[in-house]
GROMACS .gro file of C-alpha atoms in nm:
model
  169
    1MET     CA    1   1.808  -6.196   3.940
    2GLY     CA    2   1.715  -6.169   4.303
    3ARG     CA    3   1.682  -6.432   4.538
    4ILE     CA    4   1.441  -6.671   4.704
    5GLN     CA    5   1.293  -6.414   5.017
    6ALA     CA    6   0.984  -6.688   5.096
    7LEU     CA    7   0.789  -6.970   4.919
    8TYR     CA    8   0.395  -7.039   5.040
    9ARG     CA    9   0.132  -7.294   4.950
   10TYR     CA   10  -0.203  -7.294   4.990
   11PRO     CA   11  -0.408  -7.608   5.054
   12VAL     CA   12  -0.754  -7.507   5.020
   13LYS     CA   13  -0.759  -7.253   4.752
   14SER     CA   14  -0.750  -6.875   4.921
   15THR     CA   15  -0.716  -6.936   5.262
   16SER     CA   16  -0.387  -6.789   5.416
   17GLY     CA   17  -0.141  -7.035   5.329
   18GLN     CA   18   0.116  -7.190   5.441
   19SER     CA   19   0.538  -7.145   5.427
   20LEU     CA   20   0.776  -7.366   5.301
   21ARG     CA   21   1.148  -7.411   5.357
   22GLY     CA   22   1.159  -7.611   5.015
   23ALA     CA   23   0.920  -7.755   4.765
   24ASP     CA   24   0.862  -7.966   4.468
   25VAL     CA   25   0.753  -7.769   4.142
   26THR     CA   26   0.460  -7.984   3.899
   27GLU     CA   27   0.318  -7.971   3.598
   28GLN     CA   28   0.004  -7.829   3.783
   29GLY     CA   29   0.232  -7.564   4.017
   30LEU     CA   30   0.390  -7.693   4.372
   31ARG     CA   31   0.294  -8.041   4.518
   32ASN     CA   32  -0.020  -8.006   4.686
   33ASP     CA   33  -0.119  -7.596   4.574
   34ARG     CA   34  -0.515  -7.513   4.548
   35ARG     CA   35  -0.571  -7.890   4.508
   36TRP     CA   36  -0.847  -7.799   4.690
   37ALA     CA   37  -1.172  -7.507   4.713
   38VAL     CA   38  -1.487  -7.369   4.845
   39TYR     CA   39  -1.745  -7.418   4.689
   40THR     CA   40  -2.066  -7.187   4.696
   41ARG     CA   41  -2.399  -7.322   4.586
   42ASP     CA   42  -2.397  -7.248   4.269
   43GLY     CA   43  -2.097  -7.407   4.209
   44GLY     CA   44  -1.807  -7.144   4.179
   45ILE     CA   45  -1.482  -7.132   4.370
   46ALA     CA   46  -1.500  -6.963   4.673
   47SER     CA   47  -1.226  -6.669   4.658
   48GLY     CA   48  -1.178  -6.299   4.689
   49LYS     CA   49  -1.312  -6.192   4.330
   50ARG     CA   50  -1.588  -6.223   4.055
   51THR     CA   51  -1.603  -6.423   3.778
   52TYR     CA   52  -1.736  -6.702   3.578
   53ARG     CA   53  -1.531  -6.928   3.816
   54PHE     CA   54  -1.527  -6.765   4.127
   55ARG     CA   55  -1.724  -6.645   4.332
   56PRO     CA   56  -1.606  -6.328   4.611
   57VAL     CA   57  -1.623  -6.475   4.967
   58ALA     CA   58  -1.495  -6.165   5.228
   59GLY     CA   59  -1.239  -6.297   5.480
   60LEU     CA   60  -1.159  -6.695   5.364
   61MET     CA   61  -0.833  -6.507   5.397
   62ASN     CA   62  -0.918  -6.612   5.792
   63TRP     CA   63  -0.880  -6.871   5.732
   64SER     CA   64  -0.558  -7.035   5.671
   65SER     CA   65  -0.457  -7.433   5.509
   66THR     CA   66  -0.223  -7.672   5.534
   67ALA     CA   67  -0.083  -8.025   5.372
   68GLU     CA   68   0.125  -8.273   5.415
   69ASP     CA   69   0.420  -8.325   5.126
   70ASP     CA   70   0.309  -8.704   5.045
   71GLY     CA   71  -0.052  -8.533   4.915
   72GLY     CA   72  -0.237  -8.563   5.203
   73ILE     CA   73  -0.559  -8.433   5.280
   74PRO     CA   74  -0.540  -8.009   5.429
   75VAL     CA   75  -0.573  -7.987   5.734
   76LEU     CA   76  -0.805  -7.583   5.777
   77SER     CA   77  -0.797  -7.391   6.035
   78SER     CA   78  -1.103  -7.141   6.160
   79PRO     CA   79  -0.945  -6.793   6.312
   80GLU     CA   80  -0.987  -7.017   6.624
   81GLY     CA   81  -0.799  -7.222   6.557
   82VAL     CA   82  -1.020  -7.456   6.505
   83LEU     CA   83  -0.892  -7.774   6.296
   84TYR     CA   84  -1.087  -7.981   5.974
   85ARG     CA   85  -0.973  -8.171   5.723
   86ALA     CA   86  -1.100  -8.080   5.433
   87ASP     CA   87  -1.298  -8.392   5.331
   88ASP     CA   88  -1.447  -8.355   5.690
   89PRO     CA   89  -1.829  -8.261   5.603
   90ALA     CA   90  -1.745  -8.065   5.977
   91ALA     CA   91  -1.477  -7.830   5.746
   92SER     CA   92  -1.811  -7.779   5.518
   93GLU     CA   93  -2.055  -7.681   5.795
   94ALA     CA   94  -1.758  -7.495   6.007
   95LEU     CA   95  -1.722  -7.256   5.720
   96SER     CA   96  -2.111  -7.214   5.606
   97ALA     CA   97  -2.225  -7.169   5.923
   98ALA     CA   98  -1.883  -6.849   6.007
   99PHE     CA   99  -2.040  -6.731   5.619
  100GLY     CA  100  -2.350  -6.761   5.667
  101GLN     CA  101  -2.438  -6.896   5.325
  102GLU     CA  102  -2.397  -7.281   5.155
  103LEU     CA  103  -2.113  -7.392   5.124
  104SER     CA  104  -1.829  -7.702   5.101
  105VAL     CA  105  -1.435  -7.809   5.009
  106ARG     CA  106  -1.397  -7.989   4.698
  107PRO     CA  107  -1.064  -8.147   4.560
  108GLU     CA  108  -0.976  -7.995   4.198
  109SER     CA  109  -1.123  -8.200   4.010
  110THR     CA  110  -1.177  -8.117   3.560
  111VAL     CA  111  -1.214  -7.687   3.689
  112GLN     CA  112  -0.911  -7.582   3.789
  113HIS     CA  113  -0.891  -7.406   4.145
  114HIS     CA  114  -0.559  -7.185   4.035
  115ASP     CA  115  -0.629  -6.822   3.873
  116GLU     CA  116  -0.446  -6.722   3.566
  117SER     CA  117  -0.140  -6.989   3.623
  118PRO     CA  118   0.022  -7.285   3.862
  119LEU     CA  119   0.261  -7.133   4.002
  120HIS     CA  120   0.284  -6.749   4.138
  121VAL     CA  121   0.573  -6.513   4.108
  122LEU     CA  122   0.592  -6.183   4.324
  123THR     CA  123   0.877  -5.979   4.333
  124THR     CA  124   0.970  -5.689   4.597
  125SER     CA  125   1.026  -5.435   4.350
  126SER     CA  126   0.683  -5.558   4.232
  127LEU     CA  127   0.487  -5.468   4.572
  128ALA     CA  128   0.681  -5.182   4.615
  129ALA     CA  129   0.567  -5.018   4.285
  130LEU     CA  130   0.259  -5.094   4.404
  131SER     CA  131   0.270  -4.958   4.718
  132ASP     CA  132   0.417  -4.595   4.552
  133LEU     CA  133   0.071  -4.591   4.382
  134ALA     CA  134  -0.187  -4.685   4.668
  135GLY     CA  135   0.073  -4.417   4.846
  136ALA     CA  136   0.020  -4.676   5.132
  137ALA     CA  137   0.238  -5.061   5.155
  138VAL     CA  138   0.126  -5.362   4.982
  139ASP     CA  139   0.064  -5.657   5.181
  140HIS     CA  140   0.226  -5.920   4.980
  141ARG     CA  141   0.015  -6.236   5.100
  142ARG     CA  142  -0.330  -6.002   5.010
  143PHE     CA  143  -0.174  -6.218   4.592
  144ARG     CA  144  -0.145  -6.541   4.771
  145ALA     CA  145   0.205  -6.532   4.511
  146ASN     CA  146   0.389  -6.880   4.594
  147ILE     CA  147   0.675  -6.773   4.537
  148ILE     CA  148   0.775  -6.358   4.715
  149LEU     CA  149   1.151  -6.257   4.447
  150ASP     CA  150   1.374  -6.054   4.637
  151THR     CA  151   1.498  -5.800   4.365
  152GLY     CA  152   1.531  -5.530   4.605
  153ALA     CA  153   1.364  -5.210   4.641
  154GLU     CA  154   1.352  -4.948   4.404
  155PRO     CA  155   0.968  -4.949   4.295
  156GLU     CA  156   0.947  -5.177   3.971
  157PHE     CA  157   0.743  -5.384   3.764
  158LEU     CA  158   1.091  -5.550   3.616
  159GLU     CA  159   0.834  -5.869   3.511
  160THR     CA  160   0.767  -5.649   3.238
  161GLY     CA  161   1.128  -5.759   3.052
  162TRP     CA  162   1.130  -6.076   3.149
  163LEU     CA  163   0.827  -6.221   2.836
  164ASP     CA  164   0.969  -6.484   2.635
  165ALA     CA  165   1.205  -6.532   2.868
  166GLU     CA  166   1.333  -6.804   3.092
  167LEU     CA  167   1.349  -6.831   3.454
  168THR     CA  168   1.596  -7.065   3.670
  169LEU     CA  169   1.484  -7.099   4.103
   0.00000   0.00000   0.00000
């Protein structure tokens, strides 16, 4: 099918994540992936989209987050490079000031932070197909996929043939 080209986790949802060389996979996805999120005043999860759970907060991708494999508290990094532990009230204060609205950083509770699936796989052939449709290159970082599979540059949506199949990585 292809080979793993890149592996990412996003310790704080909707931020730029961290590139990994390897990762443990659990029923909840990659260890320490999207276990924390930025919340809006109305209890929505800050994101790039609007749904019943998510609220758009444009620019959150300019912040990044990292986490250690041991499950420790993630660290947020502002676009200026200032570091904040996710559980430090200063992180919420800095985000609120940067985005001009009340925001708070919280760990996952009963409301899951991932979108539809705890593990997000994206292929290079689908990126090529999307680029063809858009008429311009599509940046894989916008999708915040955990795994980028190199399936070649031929523009096609291979995944449609994977329904009910088992993918082994």
